[in-house]
């Protein structure tokens, strides 16, 4: 590899070092070396002052001020070049003072990458705008997401869908760097890959002086009115509601403070306004004819809300295919699940109830495939401790179950507490201070990220009446020890815990909201009325509703019309994402390019091209209240 760009073999023989980054890339580095003793500390300006993997997180200024500067390994592909520039400015040299973690070959090409680029150039040379017999330059554009990742499951859909829309609108394909990363951070290797399937250029995300002045104006008018999280949720810019999108971005990628007017939020708000101003100006002139998004629910949401407001066809086309709307959420159909249940035949209902009971019994008592990203060996229901978990007294026992902050916080839609899990946690924390006759506990999600632990540790310091218990403790054991109530925003516990006799109170739209097996207050007042009067609640005893909800969601309903796997990848594991690959003992890597080329056929390629019109027409016509059936199950019955 080039000097300064290193892989796991290099680190095996390295001494102590700092890691710049605390996200997924840093976690990959840690898993690769399996030796935390080598890491002195982590550097991350956005999370400094906290700890991760029991190591301190410091700022780049803290590192620059340190007396002895051990070398730094940069482990964040998205912003690596910015960090290199920052180190150069303080007199540090790559290959001596710092190194770039490139175990994934993001910056240095390997043979698999070169083969994939050549393959794409030959395949796509006559498609999209490149295949239009038109000498005149077009002003039309199609936007696609660009990222410094060898994510085949995302790259292939952009190639097909980008070229489809380029041909449809006689447009050039333009890439936008996801999460607001600047053009200078783009890996030359990744640019070559995207250019190989006709991406014309990567948009330079740079604000003009006029735009910077506009950002200042908007910030001054918005910040002075932000006193509560409800104020954040109501934020509008250019008469477009961005509040929920801003909160989604904050919770998914930052360590949020608990006070809505915390000074640290000023820089965050300025950053989000910059995105809005830049993309509003870019999209308002009408040259963009279609927008493709990465997932459409996080940073991409700023582009989504603007594009939709300008009536530009906007879609996500990777993990799932969907037509975007303002404040889009993935699970818009949950309110209609009871309607879908009633549309099932008597035979389907009987079979579905039996199926759901069997699957949920597996989930509760012995594993099963419906445990999301963590496998059978992490089934928390089946694990019991030899020691007592809850206090042995007569107090009412309440368990708080936060969802994973890495997930989109608006996954199911509207929530009672400002569409904001932090607002929900604060509200519960304040109630914990007013209920001396309650014992309060908090249980982390079994798949919680390291950032979750930072947030929750800060939360527990603020509310010492709440006791943290191990994420792997069995709820069955907690029930036996007196737990009767559990709180979530929209978690799966709402159809798990009722089966073992624990009452669940939700705080927003959730999978079971159409049924009666959990409590679904509609306002803060209703929520508080339940929490302050738990001793008066009568058990719902609606286990049958759990089975109805579960079989509709996982057996009969087709939650999305298409996924990238359905259309582009007939064979696993090249159609798997990072977490799915880990479950089968593999990692994302350039080997996937070779496997893709080996399995590619002209027949499959032409079949995909031929599907494009129908796919996007069906996405345009999709409605949340229509029962899209799992046709494979329908055929079986």
Coordinates of C-alpha atoms in Angstrom, one line a residue:
X1 CA 0.0 0.0 0.0
X2 CA 1.1 3.7 -0.3
X3 CA 3.0 5.2 2.6
X4 CA 0.6 6.1 5.4
X5 CA -2.3 3.9 4.2
X6 CA -2.5 0.8 6.4
X7 CA -4.4 -2.5 6.9
X8 CA -4.9 -4.9 9.7
X9 CA -1.6 -6.6 9.1
X10 CA 0.2 -3.4 9.7
X11 CA -1.6 -2.8 13.0
X12 CA -0.9 -6.3 14.3
X13 CA 2.8 -5.2 14.7
X14 CA 2.1 -1.6 15.7
X15 CA 2.6 -0.2 19.2
X16 CA 0.2 2.2 21.0
X17 CA -1.8 4.7 19.0
X18 CA -4.8 7.0 19.0
X19 CA -7.9 6.3 16.8
X20 CA -9.5 9.3 15.1
X21 CA -13.2 8.4 14.8
X22 CA -15.8 6.7 17.0
X23 CA -18.2 5.4 14.4
X24 CA -18.6 2.2 12.3
X25 CA -15.2 2.5 10.7
X26 CA -13.5 2.7 14.1
X27 CA -15.4 -0.3 15.3
X28 CA -14.3 -2.3 12.3
X29 CA -10.7 -1.4 13.2
X30 CA -11.2 -2.5 16.8
X31 CA -12.7 -5.8 15.7
X32 CA -9.8 -6.3 13.3
X33 CA -7.0 -5.9 15.8
X34 CA -8.9 -7.3 18.9
X35 CA -6.5 -5.6 21.2
X36 CA -7.9 -2.5 23.0
X37 CA -4.6 -2.1 25.0
X38 CA -3.0 -0.6 22.0
X39 CA -5.5 2.2 21.8
X40 CA -4.7 5.2 24.1
X41 CA -7.8 7.2 23.3
X42 CA -10.2 8.2 20.6
X43 CA -10.3 11.6 18.9
X44 CA -13.7 13.0 17.9
X45 CA -14.6 16.7 18.2
X46 CA -18.3 15.9 18.3
X47 CA -18.1 13.4 21.1
X48 CA -15.2 14.6 23.2
X49 CA -15.5 14.5 26.9
X50 CA -17.2 11.1 26.8
X51 CA -15.8 7.6 26.9
X52 CA -16.1 4.6 24.5
X53 CA -14.8 1.1 25.0
X54 CA -13.7 2.5 28.4
X55 CA -11.3 4.9 26.7
X56 CA -11.5 8.7 26.7
X57 CA -12.7 10.6 23.7
X58 CA -10.7 13.8 23.2
X59 CA -10.8 16.6 20.6
X60 CA -8.1 17.3 18.0
X61 CA -7.1 20.4 20.0
X62 CA -6.6 18.2 23.1
X63 CA -4.4 15.9 21.0
X64 CA -2.4 18.8 19.6
X65 CA -1.8 20.1 23.1
X66 CA -0.6 16.8 24.5
X67 CA 3.1 16.5 25.5
X68 CA 3.8 13.1 23.9
X69 CA 2.0 12.5 20.6
X70 CA 1.7 8.8 19.8
X71 CA 0.7 8.2 16.2
X72 CA -2.9 8.5 15.1
X73 CA -4.8 6.1 12.9
X74 CA -7.6 7.9 11.0
X75 CA -10.7 5.5 10.9
X76 CA -13.4 7.5 9.3
X77 CA -13.6 7.1 5.5
X78 CA -16.1 9.8 4.9
X79 CA -14.0 12.7 6.3
X80 CA -10.4 11.3 6.1
X81 CA -9.0 13.9 3.7
X82 CA -10.3 16.8 5.9
X83 CA -8.6 15.2 8.9
X84 CA -5.4 14.8 6.9
X85 CA -5.5 18.5 6.1
X86 CA -6.1 19.4 9.7
X87 CA -3.1 17.3 10.8
X88 CA -0.9 18.8 8.1
X89 CA -1.8 22.3 9.4
X90 CA -0.4 21.4 12.9
X91 CA 2.8 20.1 11.4
X92 CA 2.1 16.4 11.3
X93 CA 3.1 14.1 8.4
X94 CA 1.3 11.1 7.0
X95 CA 3.2 7.9 7.3
X96 CA 5.1 9.2 10.3
X97 CA 2.8 11.0 12.8
X98 CA -0.5 9.6 11.5
X99 CA -1.9 6.9 9.2
X100 CA -5.1 6.2 7.4
X101 CA -7.0 2.9 8.1
X102 CA -7.6 1.5 4.6
X103 CA -8.3 -2.2 5.3
X104 CA -11.3 -1.9 3.0
X105 CA -9.3 -0.4 0.0
X106 CA -11.3 2.8 0.0
X107 CA -8.3 4.8 -1.1
X108 CA -5.9 2.3 -2.6
X109 CA -7.2 0.2 -5.5
X110 CA -6.8 -3.5 -5.5
X111 CA -7.3 -5.9 -8.5
X112 CA -10.9 -6.5 -7.7
X113 CA -11.7 -2.8 -7.9
X114 CA -9.9 -2.5 -11.2
X115 CA -11.9 -5.4 -12.7
X116 CA -15.1 -3.9 -11.5
X117 CA -14.4 -0.5 -13.0
X118 CA -13.5 -2.1 -16.4
X119 CA -16.7 -4.2 -16.2
X120 CA -18.9 -1.2 -15.6
X121 CA -17.3 0.9 -18.3
X122 CA -18.1 -1.8 -20.9
X123 CA -21.6 -2.5 -19.5
X124 CA -22.8 1.1 -19.2
X125 CA -21.1 2.9 -22.1
X126 CA -24.3 2.9 -24.1
X127 CA -26.9 3.6 -21.4
X128 CA -28.5 6.6 -19.8
X129 CA -27.6 9.9 -21.2
X130 CA -24.5 8.3 -22.7
X131 CA -26.8 6.3 -24.9
X132 CA -28.9 9.3 -26.1
X133 CA -28.3 10.3 -29.7
X134 CA -28.2 14.0 -28.9
X135 CA -25.4 16.4 -29.8
X136 CA -26.8 19.2 -27.7
X137 CA -25.7 19.6 -24.1
X138 CA -28.5 18.9 -21.6
X139 CA -29.2 21.0 -18.5
X140 CA -31.2 18.2 -16.9
X141 CA -29.8 16.3 -14.0
X142 CA -30.5 13.2 -11.9
X143 CA -29.1 13.1 -8.4
X144 CA -27.7 9.9 -6.9
X145 CA -26.0 9.4 -3.5
X146 CA -22.2 9.0 -3.4
X147 CA -20.2 7.7 -0.4
X148 CA -16.7 6.5 0.3
X149 CA -17.9 2.9 0.8
X150 CA -17.5 -0.3 -1.2
X151 CA -21.2 -1.1 -0.5
X152 CA -22.2 -3.2 -3.5
X153 CA -25.8 -3.3 -2.2
X154 CA -25.9 0.4 -2.7
X155 CA -23.7 0.9 -5.8
X156 CA -25.6 -1.5 -8.1
X157 CA -29.0 0.1 -7.6
X158 CA -27.5 3.6 -8.3
X159 CA -26.1 2.3 -11.6
X160 CA -29.4 0.8 -12.8
X161 CA -31.8 3.4 -11.5
X162 CA -29.5 6.4 -12.2
X163 CA -29.1 5.3 -15.8
X164 CA -32.8 4.6 -16.1
X165 CA -33.8 8.1 -15.1
X166 CA -30.9 9.7 -17.1
X167 CA -32.3 8.1 -20.2
X168 CA -35.9 8.9 -19.3
X169 CA -35.2 12.6 -18.8
X170 CA -32.3 13.0 -21.2
X171 CA -30.2 14.0 -18.1
X172 CA -26.7 13.7 -16.8
X173 CA -26.1 11.8 -13.5
X174 CA -24.7 13.9 -10.7
X175 CA -23.6 12.6 -7.4
X176 CA -24.0 14.2 -4.0
X177 CA -21.7 13.3 -1.1
X178 CA -23.9 11.9 1.7
X179 CA -23.9 13.4 5.2
X180 CA -22.6 16.8 3.9
X181 CA -19.0 15.6 3.4
X182 CA -17.2 17.9 1.0
X183 CA -15.9 17.1 -2.4
X184 CA -12.3 17.0 -1.2
X185 CA -13.0 14.0 0.9
X186 CA -14.0 11.9 -2.1
X187 CA -11.8 8.9 -2.6
X188 CA -10.3 8.8 -6.1
X189 CA -11.0 5.1 -6.1
X190 CA -14.7 5.5 -5.3
X191 CA -15.0 8.3 -7.9
X192 CA -13.7 6.0 -10.6
X193 CA -16.3 3.4 -9.6
X194 CA -19.1 5.9 -9.8
X195 CA -17.8 7.4 -13.0
X196 CA -17.6 3.9 -14.5
X197 CA -21.4 3.7 -14.6
X198 CA -21.9 7.2 -16.0
X199 CA -21.9 9.5 -13.0
X200 CA -20.9 12.8 -14.7
X201 CA -19.5 14.5 -11.7
X202 CA -19.7 14.8 -7.9
X203 CA -21.4 18.0 -6.8
X204 CA -19.1 20.4 -4.9
X205 CA -20.8 21.2 -1.7
X206 CA -19.5 24.7 -1.1
X207 CA -21.6 27.7 0.0
X208 CA -21.2 31.1 -1.7
X209 CA -20.8 34.3 0.3
X210 CA -24.4 35.1 -0.3
X211 CA -25.5 31.7 1.0
X212 CA -23.4 32.1 4.1
X213 CA -25.1 35.4 4.8
X214 CA -28.4 33.7 4.3
X215 CA -27.4 31.0 6.8
X216 CA -26.5 33.7 9.4
X217 CA -29.9 35.4 8.9
X218 CA -31.8 32.2 9.3
X219 CA -29.8 31.1 12.3
X220 CA -30.5 34.4 14.1
X221 CA -34.2 34.2 13.5
X222 CA -34.5 30.5 14.5
X223 CA -32.1 30.1 17.5
X224 CA -33.7 32.8 19.6
X225 CA -37.0 30.8 19.5
X226 CA -35.6 27.4 20.5
X227 CA -36.4 26.9 24.2
X228 CA -37.9 23.4 24.1
X229 CA -37.6 20.2 22.0
X230 CA -41.1 21.0 20.8
X231 CA -39.8 24.2 19.3
X232 CA -37.1 22.2 17.4
X233 CA -39.8 19.9 16.0
X234 CA -41.7 22.8 14.6
X235 CA -38.8 24.4 12.7
X236 CA -39.7 25.7 9.3
X237 CA -37.3 27.1 6.7
X238 CA -38.6 28.5 3.4
X239 CA -42.0 27.4 4.6
X240 CA -40.9 23.7 4.6
X241 CA -41.1 21.7 7.8
X242 CA -37.6 20.5 8.6
X243 CA -38.0 20.1 12.4
X244 CA -38.5 16.3 12.4
X245 CA -35.7 15.8 9.9
X246 CA -33.3 17.9 12.0
X247 CA -34.1 15.8 15.1
X248 CA -33.7 12.6 13.2
X249 CA -30.3 13.7 12.0
X250 CA -29.3 14.8 15.5
X251 CA -30.3 11.6 17.3
X252 CA -28.8 9.3 14.7
X253 CA -25.3 10.8 14.4
X254 CA -24.6 13.0 17.5
X255 CA -24.5 12.8 21.2
X256 CA -27.4 15.1 21.9
X257 CA -27.5 17.3 25.1
X258 CA -30.6 17.1 27.3
X259 CA -31.3 20.9 27.2
X260 CA -33.0 22.1 24.0
X261 CA -31.2 25.4 24.2
X262 CA -27.7 24.0 25.0
X263 CA -24.9 26.1 23.6
X264 CA -23.4 23.1 21.8
X265 CA -26.5 22.9 19.6
X266 CA -25.7 26.2 17.9
X267 CA -23.0 24.7 15.7
X268 CA -25.3 21.8 14.9
X269 CA -28.1 24.1 13.9
X270 CA -25.8 26.2 11.7
X271 CA -24.7 23.0 10.0
X272 CA -28.2 21.9 9.2
X273 CA -29.2 25.3 8.0
X274 CA -26.2 25.3 5.6
X275 CA -27.5 22.0 4.1
X276 CA -30.9 23.5 3.7
X277 CA -29.7 26.7 2.1
X278 CA -27.3 24.9 -0.3
X279 CA -29.8 22.3 -1.5
X280 CA -32.8 24.6 -1.7
X281 CA -30.8 26.9 -4.1
X282 CA -29.6 23.9 -6.0
X283 CA -33.0 22.3 -6.5
X284 CA -35.2 25.4 -7.0
X285 CA -34.1 26.1 -10.6
X286 CA -35.8 23.0 -12.0
X287 CA -32.9 21.3 -13.7
X288 CA -33.0 18.3 -11.4
X289 CA -35.6 15.9 -12.8
X290 CA -35.4 13.0 -10.3
X291 CA -33.6 12.3 -7.0
X292 CA -32.4 9.0 -5.6
X293 CA -31.5 8.8 -1.9
X294 CA -29.3 6.6 0.2
X295 CA -32.0 5.7 2.8
X296 CA -34.1 8.9 2.7
X297 CA -34.6 9.1 6.5
X298 CA -31.5 10.8 7.9
X299 CA -29.2 13.4 6.4
X300 CA -30.7 12.6 3.1
X301 CA -34.0 13.9 4.5
X302 CA -33.0 17.5 3.9
X303 CA -32.7 16.8 0.2
X304 CA -35.8 14.7 0.4
X305 CA -38.0 17.4 1.9
X306 CA -36.8 20.1 -0.5
X307 CA -37.1 17.9 -3.6
X308 CA -40.6 16.8 -2.6
X309 CA -41.7 20.4 -2.0
X310 CA -40.6 21.2 -5.5
X311 CA -42.6 18.1 -6.8
X312 CA -39.4 16.4 -8.0
X313 CA -39.9 12.6 -8.2
X314 CA -37.8 11.3 -5.2
X315 CA -37.1 7.7 -4.2
X316 CA -34.9 5.6 -2.1
X317 CA -33.6 2.5 -4.0
X318 CA -31.2 0.6 -1.9
X319 CA -32.3 -1.5 1.2
X320 CA -36.0 -0.9 0.1
X321 CA -37.7 1.0 -2.7
X322 CA -40.1 3.8 -1.9
X323 CA -41.5 7.0 -3.2
X324 CA -40.5 9.8 -0.8
X325 CA -42.9 12.2 0.9
X326 CA -42.4 15.0 3.4
X327 CA -41.3 13.6 6.8
X328 CA -41.2 10.2 5.2
X329 CA -41.3 7.2 7.6
X330 CA -40.7 3.6 6.6
X331 CA -43.7 2.0 8.4
X332 CA -46.6 4.1 7.3
X333 CA -49.0 1.1 7.3
X334 CA -49.1 0.2 11.0
X335 CA -52.4 2.1 11.6
X336 CA -54.0 -0.2 9.1
X337 CA -52.9 -3.6 10.4
X338 CA -56.2 -4.4 11.9
X339 CA -57.9 -3.6 8.6
X340 CA -55.5 -6.0 6.9
X341 CA -56.2 -8.7 9.5
X342 CA -59.9 -8.4 8.7
X343 CA -59.2 -8.8 5.0
X344 CA -57.6 -12.3 5.6
X345 CA -59.8 -15.3 5.0
X346 CA -60.8 -17.5 7.9
X347 CA -58.2 -20.1 6.8
X348 CA -55.5 -17.5 6.7
X349 CA -56.4 -16.2 10.1
X350 CA -56.3 -19.6 11.7
X351 CA -53.0 -20.5 10.1
X352 CA -51.6 -17.0 11.0
X353 CA -52.5 -17.3 14.7
X354 CA -50.9 -20.7 15.0
X355 CA -47.8 -19.6 13.0
X356 CA -47.4 -16.4 15.2
X357 CA -47.7 -18.3 18.4
X358 CA -45.0 -20.8 17.3
X359 CA -42.6 -18.1 16.2
X360 CA -43.1 -15.9 19.2
X361 CA -42.6 -18.9 21.5
X362 CA -39.3 -19.5 19.7
X363 CA -38.4 -15.9 20.1
X364 CA -39.3 -15.9 23.8
X365 CA -37.9 -19.3 24.8
X366 CA -35.3 -20.5 22.4
X367 CA -34.1 -18.2 19.6
X368 CA -35.7 -17.9 16.2
X369 CA -35.2 -16.0 13.0
X370 CA -37.2 -12.9 14.0
X371 CA -34.7 -11.4 16.3
X372 CA -33.5 -8.7 13.9
X373 CA -29.7 -8.2 13.7
X374 CA -28.6 -10.2 16.8
X375 CA -28.6 -14.0 16.5
X376 CA -30.0 -16.9 18.5
X377 CA -27.0 -16.8 20.9
X378 CA -28.2 -13.4 22.0
X379 CA -31.8 -14.3 22.9
X380 CA -32.3 -12.3 26.0
X381 CA -35.6 -14.0 27.0
X382 CA -33.9 -17.4 27.5
X383 CA -31.0 -16.2 29.7
X384 CA -31.6 -16.1 33.5
X385 CA -29.2 -14.9 36.2
X386 CA -28.6 -16.9 39.4
X387 CA -28.7 -13.5 41.2
X388 CA -31.8 -11.4 41.8
X389 CA -32.0 -8.4 39.4
X390 CA -34.8 -6.2 40.9
X391 CA -35.1 -4.9 44.4
X392 CA -37.0 -7.2 46.8
X393 CA -39.8 -4.8 47.9
X394 CA -43.4 -4.0 47.3
X395 CA -42.8 -0.9 45.1
X396 CA -44.3 -0.7 41.6
X397 CA -41.5 -1.7 39.2
X398 CA -41.2 0.1 35.9
X399 CA -38.7 -0.7 33.1
X400 CA -37.5 1.8 30.5
X401 CA -36.5 0.3 27.2
X402 CA -34.8 2.8 24.8
X403 CA -34.5 1.8 21.2
X404 CA -31.1 1.9 19.3
X405 CA -30.0 5.5 18.6
X406 CA -28.3 4.3 15.4
X407 CA -31.8 3.5 14.0
X408 CA -34.0 6.2 12.5
X409 CA -36.0 7.6 15.4
X410 CA -39.0 8.3 13.2
X411 CA -39.2 4.8 11.9
X412 CA -42.9 4.4 12.7
X413 CA -44.0 8.0 12.4
X414 CA -45.5 10.5 14.8
X415 CA -44.6 10.4 18.5
X416 CA -46.0 12.0 21.6
X417 CA -42.8 13.6 22.8
X418 CA -41.8 16.0 20.0
X419 CA -40.8 13.1 17.7
X420 CA -37.7 12.9 19.9
X421 CA -36.5 10.0 22.1
X422 CA -34.4 12.4 24.2
X423 CA -37.6 14.4 25.0
X424 CA -39.3 11.1 26.0
X425 CA -36.4 10.0 28.2
X426 CA -36.3 13.4 29.9
X427 CA -40.0 13.3 30.6
X428 CA -39.8 9.9 32.2
X429 CA -36.7 11.0 34.2
X430 CA -38.7 13.9 35.6
X431 CA -41.5 11.5 36.6
X432 CA -39.0 9.2 38.3
X433 CA -38.1 12.1 40.6
X434 CA -41.8 12.5 41.6
X435 CA -42.7 8.8 42.3
X436 CA -41.1 7.5 45.5
X437 CA -43.4 4.5 45.5
X438 CA -41.9 3.3 42.1
X439 CA -38.7 1.5 41.4
X440 CA -37.3 2.6 38.1
X441 CA -35.0 0.5 35.9
X442 CA -33.5 0.9 32.4
X443 CA -32.4 -1.9 30.1
X444 CA -30.3 -1.2 27.1
X445 CA -31.2 -2.7 23.7
X446 CA -29.2 -6.0 23.1
X447 CA -27.9 -4.5 19.9
X448 CA -27.1 -1.0 21.3
X449 CA -24.2 0.9 19.7
X450 CA -21.3 2.4 21.6
X451 CA -22.9 5.8 21.2
X452 CA -26.1 4.5 22.9
X453 CA -24.0 3.8 26.0
X454 CA -22.6 7.3 26.0
X455 CA -26.1 8.8 25.8
X456 CA -27.6 6.6 28.5
X457 CA -24.7 7.0 30.9
X458 CA -25.1 10.8 30.7
X459 CA -28.9 10.2 31.2
X460 CA -28.4 8.1 34.3
X461 CA -26.1 10.7 35.9
X462 CA -28.9 13.2 35.4
X463 CA -31.6 10.9 36.9
X464 CA -30.0 8.8 39.7
X465 CA -33.4 7.3 40.7
X466 CA -33.2 5.0 37.6
X467 CA -31.1 1.9 37.9
X468 CA -29.4 0.4 34.8
X469 CA -29.6 -3.4 34.4
X470 CA -27.8 -5.6 32.0
X471 CA -29.1 -5.7 28.4
X472 CA -29.0 -9.5 28.4
X473 CA -31.1 -10.0 31.5
X474 CA -34.2 -12.1 30.9
X475 CA -37.6 -10.2 31.0
X476 CA -39.1 -13.5 32.1
X477 CA -36.9 -13.4 35.2
X478 CA -37.8 -9.7 35.8
X479 CA -41.5 -10.6 35.6
X480 CA -40.9 -13.3 38.2
X481 CA -39.3 -10.7 40.4
X482 CA -42.2 -8.3 40.2
X483 CA -41.9 -6.3 37.0
X484 CA -45.3 -5.3 35.7
X485 CA -44.7 -2.3 33.4
X486 CA -42.3 -1.5 30.6
X487 CA -42.0 1.7 28.6
X488 CA -40.9 2.1 25.0
X489 CA -41.5 4.6 22.1
X490 CA -42.3 1.9 19.5
X491 CA -40.1 -1.1 20.3
X492 CA -40.8 -4.8 19.6
X493 CA -41.3 -5.3 23.3
X494 CA -44.9 -4.2 22.7
X495 CA -45.6 -7.6 21.2
X496 CA -43.1 -9.6 23.3
X497 CA -43.6 -8.5 26.9
X498 CA -47.5 -8.8 27.0
X499 CA -47.0 -12.6 26.3
X500 CA -45.2 -12.9 29.6
X501 CA -47.6 -10.7 31.5
X502 CA -45.8 -7.3 31.4
X503 CA -47.9 -4.3 30.5
X504 CA -46.3 -2.2 27.8
X505 CA -46.9 1.6 27.3
X506 CA -45.9 3.0 24.0
X507 CA -45.1 6.7 23.2
X508 CA -46.0 6.9 19.5
X509 CA -46.9 5.1 16.4
X510 CA -45.8 1.5 16.7
X511 CA -46.4 -2.0 15.0
X512 CA -49.3 -2.9 17.3
X513 CA -51.0 0.5 17.4
X514 CA -54.1 -0.9 15.6
X515 CA -54.6 -3.6 18.2
X516 CA -55.2 -3.7 22.0
X517 CA -52.4 -5.8 23.5
X518 CA -50.4 -2.7 24.7
X519 CA -51.2 0.8 25.9
X520 CA -51.2 3.6 23.2
X521 CA -51.8 7.0 24.8
X522 CA -52.4 9.7 22.2
X523 CA -51.2 12.8 24.2
X524 CA -48.7 13.7 27.0
X525 CA -51.7 14.1 29.4
X526 CA -52.9 10.6 28.6
X527 CA -49.4 9.3 29.0
X528 CA -48.9 10.9 32.4
X529 CA -52.3 9.7 33.5
X530 CA -51.2 6.2 32.9
X531 CA -47.8 6.5 34.5
X532 CA -49.0 8.2 37.7
X533 CA -51.8 5.6 38.1
X534 CA -50.1 2.3 37.3
X535 CA -51.6 0.7 40.4
X536 CA -55.1 1.3 38.9
X537 CA -54.3 -0.3 35.5
X538 CA -56.1 -3.5 34.7
X539 CA -54.1 -6.1 32.6
X540 CA -55.1 -6.1 29.0
X541 CA -54.9 -9.8 28.6
X542 CA -55.1 -9.5 24.8
X543 CA -52.5 -12.1 23.8
X544 CA -54.5 -13.0 20.7
X545 CA -54.0 -9.4 19.4
X546 CA -50.3 -10.0 19.7
X547 CA -50.5 -12.9 17.3
X548 CA -52.8 -11.0 14.9
X549 CA -50.3 -8.1 14.7
X550 CA -47.3 -10.4 14.4
X551 CA -48.6 -12.6 11.6
X552 CA -49.8 -9.6 9.6
X553 CA -46.4 -7.9 9.9
X554 CA -44.1 -10.9 9.3
X555 CA -46.2 -13.4 7.4
X556 CA -48.9 -11.8 5.2
X557 CA -48.0 -8.1 4.6
X558 CA -45.3 -7.1 2.1
X559 CA -43.9 -4.0 3.8
X560 CA -42.2 -2.7 0.8
X561 CA -42.9 -3.5 -2.9
X562 CA -39.3 -4.1 -3.7
X563 CA -35.9 -4.3 -2.1
X564 CA -32.5 -4.1 -3.7
X565 CA -32.0 -7.8 -3.0
X566 CA -35.2 -8.7 -4.8
X567 CA -34.2 -6.9 -8.0
X568 CA -30.4 -7.0 -8.3
X569 CA -29.1 -9.9 -6.3
X570 CA -30.3 -13.4 -6.8
X571 CA -27.6 -15.0 -4.7
X572 CA -26.3 -14.2 -1.2
X573 CA -24.1 -13.0 0.3
X574 CA -23.3 -10.2 -2.2
X575 CA -26.8 -8.8 -1.6
X576 CA -26.3 -8.6 2.2
X577 CA -25.6 -5.5 4.2
X578 CA -22.8 -5.2 6.8
X579 CA -24.8 -6.6 9.7
X580 CA -26.2 -9.5 7.7
X581 CA -22.7 -10.4 6.5
X582 CA -21.5 -10.5 10.1
X583 CA -24.1 -13.0 11.0
X584 CA -22.7 -15.4 8.4
X585 CA -19.1 -14.7 9.3
X586 CA -18.2 -12.4 6.4
X587 CA -17.3 -8.7 6.0
X588 CA -18.0 -6.1 3.4
X589 CA -15.1 -6.0 1.0
X590 CA -13.9 -5.8 -2.6
X591 CA -14.3 -9.6 -3.0
X592 CA -18.0 -8.8 -3.6
X593 CA -17.1 -7.2 -6.9
X594 CA -15.5 -10.4 -8.2
X595 CA -18.5 -12.4 -7.0
X596 CA -20.9 -10.0 -8.7
X597 CA -19.1 -10.2 -12.0
X598 CA -18.9 -14.0 -11.8
X599 CA -22.7 -14.2 -11.4
X600 CA -23.7 -11.5 -13.8
X601 CA -25.6 -12.6 -16.9
X602 CA -26.8 -10.6 -19.9
X603 CA -30.3 -12.2 -19.5
X604 CA -30.5 -11.0 -15.8
X605 CA -29.2 -7.5 -16.8
X606 CA -31.9 -7.1 -19.6
X607 CA -34.6 -8.4 -17.2
X608 CA -33.7 -5.7 -14.7
X609 CA -33.6 -2.9 -17.3
X610 CA -37.0 -4.1 -18.5
X611 CA -38.5 -3.9 -15.0
X612 CA -37.7 -0.3 -14.3
X613 CA -40.8 1.4 -15.8
X614 CA -43.1 -1.0 -13.9
X615 CA -41.2 -0.7 -10.6
X616 CA -41.3 3.1 -10.4
X617 CA -44.9 3.2 -11.6
X618 CA -45.9 0.9 -8.8
X619 CA -43.9 3.0 -6.3
X620 CA -45.8 6.1 -7.4
X621 CA -49.1 4.3 -6.9
X622 CA -48.3 2.8 -3.5
X623 CA -50.6 3.7 -0.6
X624 CA -50.3 2.8 3.1
X625 CA -53.8 1.6 3.5
X626 CA -53.7 -1.0 0.7
X627 CA -53.0 -4.6 1.8
X628 CA -50.0 -5.7 -0.3
X629 CA -49.8 -9.4 0.2
X630 CA -46.8 -11.6 0.6
X631 CA -47.5 -13.6 -2.6
X632 CA -45.3 -16.5 -1.7
X633 CA -47.5 -17.1 1.4
X634 CA -50.7 -16.5 -0.6
X635 CA -49.7 -19.3 -3.0
X636 CA -48.9 -21.7 -0.2
X637 CA -52.4 -21.2 1.2

